[in-house]
XYZ file of C-alpha atoms in Angstrom:
654
model
C 17.534 10.310 -24.466
C 17.862 13.860 -23.144
C 20.388 15.867 -25.116
C 22.274 18.372 -22.997
C 24.773 20.998 -23.956
C 27.374 22.810 -21.917
C 25.910 25.932 -20.335
C 27.557 29.146 -21.337
C 29.295 30.773 -18.397
C 28.671 34.520 -18.227
C 31.024 35.172 -15.312
C 34.265 37.063 -15.687
C 37.618 35.594 -14.706
C 37.574 37.663 -11.527
C 34.106 36.409 -10.646
C 35.152 32.863 -11.415
C 38.073 33.288 -9.087
C 35.837 34.573 -6.299
C 33.178 31.883 -6.704
C 33.636 28.139 -6.240
C 33.490 25.985 -9.417
C 29.900 24.953 -8.659
C 28.636 28.478 -9.265
C 30.795 29.336 -12.231
C 29.278 26.427 -14.136
C 25.750 27.801 -13.847
C 23.861 29.716 -16.486
C 22.107 32.687 -14.864
C 19.229 32.533 -17.331
C 17.836 29.331 -15.856
C 17.475 30.783 -12.333
C 14.131 32.573 -12.986
C 12.712 29.433 -14.573
C 13.833 27.292 -11.660
C 12.364 29.854 -9.246
C 9.070 29.627 -11.137
C 8.992 25.832 -10.872
C 9.862 26.056 -7.170
C 6.971 28.483 -6.685
C 4.669 25.979 -8.380
C 5.995 23.297 -6.078
C 5.348 25.487 -3.030
C 1.841 26.114 -4.320
C 1.492 22.319 -4.382
C 0.222 22.457 -7.957
C 0.922 18.731 -8.244
C -2.238 18.144 -6.200
C -4.101 19.441 -9.251
C -2.680 16.606 -11.344
C 0.086 18.714 -12.919
C 3.477 16.978 -12.607
C 6.557 19.191 -12.296
C 10.060 18.534 -13.611
C 11.938 17.094 -10.652
C 15.305 15.543 -9.845
C 14.454 12.579 -7.618
C 17.256 11.103 -5.524
C 16.964 7.370 -4.842
C 19.306 4.748 -3.508
C 19.633 1.678 -1.361
C 20.091 2.237 2.355
C 23.733 3.098 3.202
C 24.564 3.824 -0.441
C 25.841 7.274 0.558
C 22.805 9.137 -0.741
C 22.637 11.687 2.080
C 26.385 12.289 1.867
C 26.088 13.185 -1.821
C 23.404 15.725 -1.011
C 25.523 17.097 1.833
C 28.370 17.631 -0.579
C 26.149 19.396 -3.102
C 24.566 21.641 -0.456
C 27.646 22.148 1.685
C 25.708 21.320 4.857
C 25.221 18.430 7.285
C 22.139 16.239 7.094
C 20.846 13.710 9.670
C 23.060 10.648 10.001
C 22.781 7.421 11.913
C 21.870 3.785 11.699
C 18.857 2.686 9.633
C 16.724 5.052 7.606
C 17.858 8.651 8.084
C 15.434 10.123 5.533
C 11.912 9.179 6.673
C 9.975 11.702 4.570
C 10.510 13.112 1.067
C 13.017 15.935 1.583
C 12.741 18.641 -1.067
C 16.096 20.428 -1.176
C 16.048 23.828 -2.834
C 19.626 24.993 -3.270
C 20.196 28.591 -4.323
C 23.455 30.433 -4.815
C 23.475 33.393 -2.448
C 25.667 36.413 -3.140
C 25.654 37.357 0.536
C 28.323 35.684 2.614
C 25.748 35.043 5.343
C 23.773 31.934 4.398
C 20.035 31.483 4.949
C 18.327 28.243 5.889
C 14.611 27.528 6.173
C 12.345 24.512 6.649
C 8.837 24.446 5.188
C 6.225 21.863 6.183
C 2.572 21.705 7.245
C 2.009 25.170 5.701
C 4.514 26.798 8.027
C 8.039 28.091 7.641
C 10.794 27.647 10.253
C 13.951 29.729 9.983
C 17.189 27.996 10.978
C 19.646 30.497 12.450
C 22.769 28.328 12.553
C 24.048 25.930 9.901
C 24.994 23.486 12.618
C 21.332 23.260 13.644
C 20.053 22.071 10.246
C 20.284 18.363 11.048
C 18.513 18.785 14.389
C 15.776 20.925 12.804
C 15.172 18.302 10.117
C 14.935 15.581 12.770
C 12.345 17.576 14.748
C 10.287 18.325 11.660
C 10.458 14.670 10.616
C 9.135 13.585 14.012
C 6.293 16.106 13.686
C 5.421 14.695 10.260
C 6.132 10.961 10.615
C 6.017 10.419 14.368
C 8.556 9.313 16.981
C 8.908 5.762 15.675
C 11.054 4.733 12.742
C 8.135 4.702 10.318
C 7.990 6.806 7.180
C 5.533 9.301 5.649
C 4.867 10.625 2.162
C 4.245 14.167 3.463
C 7.148 16.274 2.122
C 9.544 18.467 4.050
C 11.259 21.334 2.201
C 14.740 22.551 3.068
C 15.703 25.879 1.508
C 19.453 26.509 1.392
C 20.645 29.933 0.229
C 24.387 29.800 0.388
C 27.304 31.193 -1.533
C 28.798 28.587 -3.813
C 26.002 26.036 -3.990
C 24.543 25.017 -7.365
C 21.041 26.229 -8.209
C 19.220 22.935 -7.942
C 15.971 21.538 -6.607
C 16.000 17.857 -5.705
C 13.717 15.464 -3.843
C 15.545 13.076 -1.533
C 13.536 9.913 -0.775
C 13.937 7.322 2.000
C 16.657 4.765 1.367
C 15.499 1.336 0.237
C 15.575 -1.391 2.859
C 14.024 -4.853 2.822
C 14.438 -5.880 6.465
C 12.538 -3.803 9.046
C 14.397 -2.920 12.228
C 12.855 -2.438 15.668
C 10.126 0.193 15.511
C 9.570 -0.080 11.757
C 6.428 -1.596 10.219
C 6.741 -5.057 8.686
C 5.850 -3.673 5.247
C 8.500 -0.930 5.341
C 9.870 -2.073 1.978
C 6.454 -1.823 0.347
C 5.869 1.636 1.833
C 9.233 2.942 0.623
C 8.734 1.373 -2.804
C 5.330 3.010 -3.145
C 6.754 6.460 -2.315
C 9.676 6.019 -4.703
C 7.527 4.760 -7.588
C 5.096 7.644 -7.122
C 7.951 10.140 -7.527
C 9.933 8.502 -10.331
C 7.029 7.350 -12.496
C 6.157 10.737 -14.102
C 7.970 11.374 -17.374
C 8.943 14.783 -15.977
C 11.130 13.194 -13.273
C 14.888 12.750 -13.593
C 16.120 9.831 -11.487
C 19.392 10.453 -9.658
C 20.360 6.911 -8.702
C 22.998 6.738 -5.983
C 25.011 3.495 -6.164
C 27.793 2.188 -3.968
C 30.929 1.126 -5.829
C 31.149 -1.809 -3.420
C 27.990 -3.369 -4.898
C 27.096 -5.143 -8.114
C 25.016 -2.462 -9.865
C 22.702 -5.024 -11.440
C 21.539 -6.229 -8.027
C 20.801 -2.789 -6.549
C 17.140 -2.317 -5.613
C 17.194 1.307 -6.759
C 18.305 0.211 -10.242
C 15.527 -2.382 -10.399
C 12.941 0.247 -9.451
C 14.147 2.878 -11.879
C 14.216 0.351 -14.737
C 10.529 -0.411 -14.130
C 9.592 3.134 -15.127
C 12.599 4.049 -17.284
C 13.666 0.881 -19.060
C 15.684 2.812 -21.654
C 17.526 4.774 -18.962
C 16.923 8.094 -20.725
C 15.797 9.698 -17.445
C 18.402 8.116 -15.162
C 21.740 9.537 -13.987
C 23.918 7.381 -11.720
C 26.183 8.678 -8.929
C 28.778 6.175 -7.740
C 29.945 6.611 -4.142
C 32.678 4.909 -2.065
C 34.932 4.745 -5.104
C 38.032 4.783 -2.890
C 36.776 1.642 -1.118
C 36.276 -0.393 -4.287
C 38.352 1.013 -7.150
C 38.964 -2.330 -8.837
C 36.892 -2.700 -12.008
C 35.078 0.607 -11.464
C 36.227 2.035 -14.796
C 34.793 -0.952 -16.626
C 31.504 -0.744 -14.662
C 30.867 2.907 -15.534
C 31.949 2.660 -19.159
C 30.483 -0.716 -20.062
C 27.111 0.274 -18.527
C 25.476 -3.130 -18.115
C 22.467 -1.598 -16.350
C 21.627 0.937 -19.067
C 22.117 4.357 -17.445
C 21.162 6.717 -20.262
C 22.399 9.965 -18.699
C 25.734 8.506 -17.661
C 27.742 8.089 -14.446
C 29.451 10.487 -12.047
C 31.932 9.021 -9.554
C 32.412 10.869 -6.269
C 34.163 10.628 -2.920
C 31.982 11.738 -0.027
C 33.002 13.518 3.161
C 34.501 11.175 5.742
C 34.167 11.547 9.503
C 34.841 15.166 10.561
C 36.168 16.462 7.271
C 34.917 19.843 6.173
C 33.359 20.130 2.752
C 36.409 21.975 1.442
C 38.723 19.273 2.806
C 36.502 16.592 1.276
C 36.698 18.238 -2.157
C 40.509 18.480 -1.928
C 40.752 14.797 -1.042
C 38.294 13.902 -3.792
C 40.303 15.791 -6.396
C 43.527 14.200 -5.149
C 42.271 10.604 -5.265
C 40.834 10.872 -8.775
C 44.092 12.420 -10.018
C 46.622 10.205 -8.252
C 44.997 6.807 -7.747
C 46.415 4.370 -10.248
C 43.004 3.072 -11.282
C 40.623 5.925 -10.519
C 42.705 8.461 -12.423
C 41.821 6.625 -15.646
C 38.155 7.641 -15.388
C 37.301 10.616 -17.607
C 37.486 13.926 -15.707
C 33.943 14.915 -16.718
C 32.727 11.804 -14.887
C 34.337 12.416 -11.493
C 33.805 14.759 -8.580
C 31.004 16.683 -6.908
C 31.617 19.756 -9.133
C 31.084 17.581 -12.224
C 27.914 16.180 -10.663
C 26.636 19.690 -9.931
C 27.417 20.758 -13.494
C 25.651 17.725 -14.935
C 22.585 18.148 -12.738
C 22.280 21.827 -13.640
C 22.475 20.973 -17.335
C 19.879 18.200 -17.076
C 17.626 20.363 -14.939
C 17.807 23.167 -17.502
C 16.905 20.827 -20.364
C 13.982 19.107 -18.660
C 12.479 22.328 -17.332
C 12.699 23.991 -20.740
C 11.166 20.923 -22.363
C 8.329 20.608 -19.853
C 7.269 24.244 -19.552
C 4.940 24.326 -22.594
C 3.225 21.147 -21.438
C 2.874 22.538 -17.915
C 1.222 25.656 -19.332
C -1.139 23.479 -21.389
C -2.101 21.317 -18.404
C -2.609 24.340 -16.165
C -4.915 25.918 -18.774
C -6.887 22.690 -19.216
C -7.290 22.192 -15.462
C -8.142 25.862 -14.932
C -10.825 25.850 -17.647
C -12.325 22.607 -16.297
C -12.399 23.978 -12.734
C -14.008 27.257 -13.835
C -16.594 25.316 -15.839
C -17.391 23.134 -12.822
C -17.656 26.160 -10.539
C -19.998 27.872 -12.991
C -22.337 24.899 -12.686
C -22.705 25.580 -8.990
C -25.829 27.438 -7.904
C -25.444 31.043 -6.891
C -24.859 31.552 -3.207
C -28.234 33.118 -2.384
C -28.366 35.772 0.338
C -31.855 37.357 0.132
C -35.456 36.107 0.002
C -36.093 37.676 -3.445
C -32.980 35.916 -4.801
C -34.149 32.636 -3.291
C -37.661 33.071 -4.709
C -36.308 33.823 -8.167
C -34.008 30.791 -8.028
C -36.869 28.570 -6.838
C -39.262 29.683 -9.589
C -36.546 29.275 -12.216
C -35.850 25.768 -10.915
C -39.521 24.760 -10.993
C -39.984 26.266 -14.459
C -36.923 24.493 -15.824
C -38.095 21.219 -14.261
C -41.517 21.566 -15.911
C -40.119 22.598 -19.301
C -37.701 19.655 -19.410
C -40.462 17.166 -18.561
C -42.681 18.661 -21.259
C -39.898 18.159 -23.771
C -39.083 14.545 -22.997
C -42.440 13.199 -21.763
C -44.963 15.169 -23.828
C -43.171 16.342 -26.961
C -40.837 13.360 -27.186
C -37.668 15.449 -27.561
C -34.425 14.197 -26.069
C -31.712 16.521 -27.388
C -30.508 17.084 -23.790
C -30.158 13.319 -23.284
C -28.896 12.053 -26.647
C -26.641 9.379 -25.149
C -29.036 8.354 -22.362
C -31.503 5.935 -23.943
C -33.476 5.570 -20.728
C -34.444 9.223 -21.095
C -35.847 8.754 -24.628
C -39.305 8.515 -23.111
C -41.540 8.107 -26.184
C -39.477 5.175 -27.407
C -39.380 3.509 -23.981
C -43.147 3.924 -23.396
C -43.942 2.485 -26.824
C -41.663 -0.468 -26.023
C -43.642 -1.124 -22.843
C -46.994 -0.905 -24.672
C -45.716 -3.209 -27.427
C -44.483 -5.718 -24.851
C -47.876 -5.623 -23.140
C -49.653 -6.213 -26.455
C -47.387 -9.172 -27.252
C -47.982 -10.730 -23.848
C -51.754 -10.271 -24.175
C -51.878 -11.790 -27.658
C -50.162 -14.938 -26.453
C -53.628 -15.845 -25.074
C -55.055 -15.963 -28.634
C -53.204 -19.134 -29.570
C -55.171 -22.406 -29.777
C -53.997 -24.966 -27.236
C -53.912 -28.764 -27.437
C -57.159 -28.728 -25.436
C -59.021 -27.277 -28.398
C -62.732 -26.558 -27.563
C -62.457 -28.110 -24.070
C -63.209 -24.850 -22.210
C -66.140 -24.150 -24.543
C -67.588 -27.640 -24.070
C -67.394 -27.308 -20.296
C -69.302 -24.040 -20.527
C -71.918 -25.697 -22.755
C -72.241 -28.557 -20.307
C -72.997 -26.071 -17.549
C -75.615 -24.416 -19.835
C -77.803 -27.543 -20.061
C -81.243 -26.932 -18.706
C -84.974 -27.590 -19.090
C -85.372 -25.783 -22.413
C -85.109 -26.305 -26.151
C -81.721 -27.724 -27.232
C -79.240 -26.144 -29.681
C -79.727 -22.633 -28.307
C -76.608 -21.197 -26.641
C -77.549 -18.817 -23.820
C -75.739 -15.444 -24.046
C -74.757 -15.815 -20.415
C -72.507 -18.738 -21.334
C -70.545 -16.674 -23.843
C -70.229 -13.934 -21.242
C -69.032 -16.451 -18.639
C -66.321 -17.639 -21.021
C -65.361 -14.031 -21.702
C -65.083 -13.262 -17.981
C -62.790 -16.229 -17.427
C -60.512 -15.137 -20.270
C -60.389 -11.530 -19.034
C -59.572 -12.725 -15.515
C -56.771 -14.839 -16.990
C -54.952 -11.816 -18.424
C -55.903 -9.241 -15.752
C -52.474 -9.321 -14.091
C -50.730 -8.132 -17.281
C -52.276 -4.612 -17.405
C -51.695 -4.284 -13.654
C -48.017 -5.193 -14.055
C -47.791 -2.715 -16.942
C -49.194 0.043 -14.704
C -46.521 -0.671 -12.078
C -43.725 -0.725 -14.641
C -44.729 2.381 -16.588
C -45.248 4.643 -13.577
C -42.079 3.451 -11.885
C -40.281 4.384 -15.098
C -41.934 7.805 -15.290
C -41.019 8.474 -11.656
C -37.390 7.540 -12.415
C -37.364 9.949 -15.354
C -38.812 12.732 -13.194
C -36.277 12.136 -10.421
C -33.412 12.154 -12.960
C -34.590 15.482 -14.342
C -35.107 16.810 -10.829
C -31.570 15.804 -9.861
C -30.179 17.616 -12.894
C -32.249 20.742 -12.263
C -32.222 20.917 -8.468
C -29.316 18.698 -7.426
C -27.240 21.791 -6.675
C -29.774 22.828 -4.047
C -29.618 19.868 -1.634
C -31.374 21.915 1.042
C -34.539 21.712 -1.094
C -33.862 18.538 -3.014
C -35.388 16.180 -0.458
C -38.619 18.243 -0.395
C -38.767 18.352 -4.188
C -38.149 14.622 -4.454
C -40.835 13.971 -1.857
C -43.296 16.106 -3.842
C -42.413 14.177 -7.005
C -42.911 10.835 -5.257
C -46.252 12.020 -3.858
C -47.529 13.008 -7.297
C -46.291 9.778 -8.828
C -47.961 7.678 -6.111
C -51.266 9.550 -6.458
C -51.258 9.390 -10.249
C -50.220 5.750 -10.273
C -53.153 4.947 -7.970
C -55.520 6.758 -10.345
C -54.121 4.872 -13.298
C -54.390 1.582 -11.436
C -58.054 2.346 -10.665
C -58.702 2.923 -14.350
C -56.923 -0.310 -15.249
C -59.148 -2.238 -12.847
C -62.234 -0.410 -14.147
C -61.229 -1.306 -17.696
C -60.850 -4.973 -16.743
C -64.223 -4.958 -14.999
C -65.923 -3.227 -17.951
C -64.694 -5.946 -20.284
C -66.271 -8.526 -17.981
C -69.692 -6.836 -17.846
C -70.745 -7.231 -21.460
C -69.578 -8.180 -24.914
C -69.888 -5.247 -27.250
C -68.090 -3.738 -30.190
C -68.958 -1.612 -33.175
C -65.760 -2.631 -34.883
C -66.662 -4.056 -38.337
C -63.580 -6.261 -38.141
C -65.441 -8.463 -35.683
C -67.942 -9.752 -38.293
C -65.357 -10.147 -41.037
C -62.953 -11.932 -38.693
C -65.709 -14.205 -37.395
C -66.858 -15.095 -40.924
C -63.292 -15.850 -41.963
C -62.777 -18.128 -38.983
C -66.064 -19.965 -39.639
C -64.802 -20.822 -43.129
C -62.664 -23.432 -41.337
C -65.814 -25.234 -40.135
C -66.143 -27.614 -43.082
C -62.530 -28.710 -42.727
C -63.116 -29.277 -39.018
C -66.285 -31.369 -39.618
C -64.457 -33.385 -42.278
C -61.673 -34.177 -39.841
C -64.271 -35.413 -37.380
C -65.978 -37.624 -39.999
C -62.628 -39.054 -41.092
C -61.445 -39.435 -37.493
C -58.383 -37.350 -38.299
C -56.040 -36.578 -35.417
C -55.587 -32.965 -36.509
C -57.255 -30.206 -38.444
C -55.993 -26.980 -39.900
C -57.357 -23.570 -38.898
C -56.155 -20.787 -41.199
C -53.973 -18.382 -39.316
C -53.525 -20.742 -36.356
C -51.878 -23.750 -37.945
C -52.489 -27.416 -37.213
C -54.735 -28.198 -34.221
C -54.985 -31.508 -32.338
C -58.623 -32.717 -32.421
C -58.215 -36.401 -31.575
C -59.805 -35.850 -28.142
C -63.040 -34.588 -29.810
C -63.917 -37.800 -31.679
C -66.035 -39.119 -28.824
C -67.941 -35.840 -28.334
C -71.431 -35.508 -29.861
C -71.557 -33.689 -33.195
C -74.005 -31.106 -31.841
C -71.763 -30.222 -28.884
C -68.675 -30.045 -31.104
C -70.467 -27.775 -33.568
C -71.712 -25.425 -30.852
C -68.292 -25.350 -29.178
C -66.594 -24.615 -32.526
C -68.953 -21.714 -33.212
C -68.446 -20.304 -29.709
C -64.656 -20.642 -30.092
C -64.570 -18.793 -33.392
C -66.859 -16.046 -32.085
C -64.735 -15.628 -28.970
C -61.516 -15.622 -31.008
C -62.825 -12.845 -33.274
C -64.076 -10.821 -30.322
C -61.014 -11.472 -28.131
C -58.711 -9.723 -30.585
C -60.890 -6.620 -30.287
C -60.871 -6.843 -26.480
C -57.070 -7.000 -26.351
C -56.656 -4.143 -28.811
C -59.158 -2.081 -26.838
C -57.308 -2.716 -23.553
C -53.970 -1.566 -25.007
C -55.510 1.468 -26.722
C -57.369 2.553 -23.598
C -54.304 2.148 -21.401
C -52.256 4.226 -23.832
C -54.881 6.992 -23.847
C -55.237 6.987 -20.056
C -51.460 7.054 -19.709
C -51.119 9.989 -22.063
C -53.926 11.885 -20.340
C -52.448 11.480 -16.863
C -48.940 12.325 -18.069
C -50.238 15.592 -19.478
C -51.892 16.420 -16.160
C -48.821 15.518 -14.100
C -46.380 17.534 -16.210
C -48.553 20.573 -16.914
C -50.100 21.017 -13.484
C -49.803 18.233 -10.940
C -46.056 18.319 -10.258
C -45.768 22.090 -10.208
C -48.645 22.440 -7.746
C -47.360 19.713 -5.437
C -43.797 21.088 -5.469
C -44.985 24.567 -4.492
C -47.229 23.151 -1.761
C -44.499 20.916 -0.372
C -41.946 23.733 -0.187
C -44.081 26.789 0.552
C -46.975 25.337 2.561
C -45.908 22.107 4.247
C -42.166 22.759 4.264
C -39.933 25.460 5.736
C -40.247 27.728 2.714
C -37.596 28.947 0.341
C -35.601 30.304 3.279
C -33.845 26.952 3.127
C -32.105 28.150 -0.012
C -30.294 30.781 2.039
C -28.559 28.083 4.086
C -25.935 26.571 1.804
C -25.042 23.032 2.947
C -21.620 22.644 4.513
C -20.566 20.027 1.946
C -21.488 22.323 -0.954
C -19.803 25.314 0.668
C -16.616 23.273 1.180
C -16.657 22.057 -2.398
C -17.199 25.611 -3.652
C -14.346 26.850 -1.467
C -12.102 24.019 -2.651
C -12.810 24.842 -6.287
C -12.221 28.536 -5.712
C -8.927 27.736 -3.989
C -7.945 25.462 -6.858
C -8.807 28.122 -9.425
C -6.836 30.735 -7.500
C -3.851 28.392 -7.306
C -4.017 27.588 -11.005
C -4.366 31.246 -11.985
C -1.365 32.142 -9.871
C 0.573 29.234 -11.380
C -0.373 30.352 -14.879
C 0.796 33.900 -14.168
C 4.101 32.633 -12.786
C 4.815 30.487 -15.829
C 3.664 33.090 -18.358
C 5.786 35.752 -16.696
C 8.947 33.670 -16.742
C 8.329 32.595 -20.356
C 7.802 36.204 -21.426
C 11.007 37.238 -19.668
C 12.882 34.355 -21.289
C 11.697 35.351 -24.768
C 12.424 39.063 -24.234
C 15.828 38.235 -22.784
């Protein structure tokens, strides 16, 4: 709960006699601070996400909300049936030493001076129509009324539309939802004090304004209640404001508003009389009754909340200012000459090349620690490993053990000596196996170069994204290089596949040792055939089904077994060679792309085929607007910071 203390009055007895009670209760030291907050409000610093301490006036329709504000300001506000306040009305009340008051309306970045006090209501109506239209709809665009008048309390309050559930003619069907949204937006911040205007004629617990304020301030520590129409329903009022069933943490103030054509002075006399003479109302504590008591209480609360919030406002302004300056510094320089544009272009290309060398060639990723997709070495190795795993799935022995080999042998029969396996048959089997896995290297080529292009575009966006006038050309150049290089790589993949089909050759000593090791399983295989076993065991490949081979001639089985073991030993070398060659080709082409290909194509695309670096001199409208917006924001925040720092320095020195 906010703790408030009585403000020390620095006025003399003579001054107190000359000024109304509302002024004599005010501490002069808070005026500069309030002025500073009002300046921040005029600067619209809230649009930067910095909430300001605010007294927000809410109440059900016809609760007497506008009348309370009239009494505080000593002026007349729009009256009538339905919603009188259709836009948030920021009321800035300032005690004015001059006997001639000043009135001013501020909205839509313009200021309208009101010459006569009697014209205030009409001026507000006209401004409201300009903001919210001729109908009875509402708007969340604020209207500021500045009242400089002798005797008014130094307060700034935001009056919001009265709560109504049933739309009248000309109002939208969702008028309640619209009003609720505006109210919740204003009362939700912790910096807001809720001035809840309640009619004494109602059950407080059923008031919509109470229900809304309790949603955001369940403890009531930010809520002050003003009870109107006390003279109309005095019975039980004392119990209602002292028992506090609805949890109003900042207490209650009971008032009597101006009636009909009463002047403000007449209304205050009648208010004082009724709370002193009425048999029931006179029992309410004097500090809880009357507009002067309300003014005193509001000034106290305002002083406390502003003093409490100032350090946090300074902190938020500094944080937002630093973030905005940092963002602006990331913007490219606004280039104005060809030499500047050339220098910026060469720096961009150089930075692009250096970054790609780091992540694609040297395998460094310190600039992309949290972006795993940019850890290129690791991702490329993953793709190569996945390719190797997919290829080696073809090494496994199937249930149709030796069937493919026997079919090949059957096709090799001819008019010649038996038991000699023509080399062409082994090569035919090899070609069929290579054809069976040919799609895997092709798919790898697609995947790996699509990935590399994505990496290049990501780097390009980071390096050149601030120059959208060139970005499309640079991206096109990158795509061109990637397409050309991918085609080259694909050609080499196809060549590699075709080379493996042409002949069977290796100088790898592992071939002989692997073949010999596999042939050691021959005796076990022959034994399984003699014993008519359903399975046999091949070391390294587990149990193999051989039941379908019992009816095959021993000579054919033996030749097929030998061919199978030879192919198995050689096939491992073929697969390893494919992966190794692809890795080497990939590395070779990556080096070419990063060290020369991209740079050359980028320069050609921009300088030769494009419109040249003159494009850099034409800053895009969207970028210029964003730059201007940031500069405006920074200027606003700097001005806000100066205002707050100045008032805090003055407060300390005072």
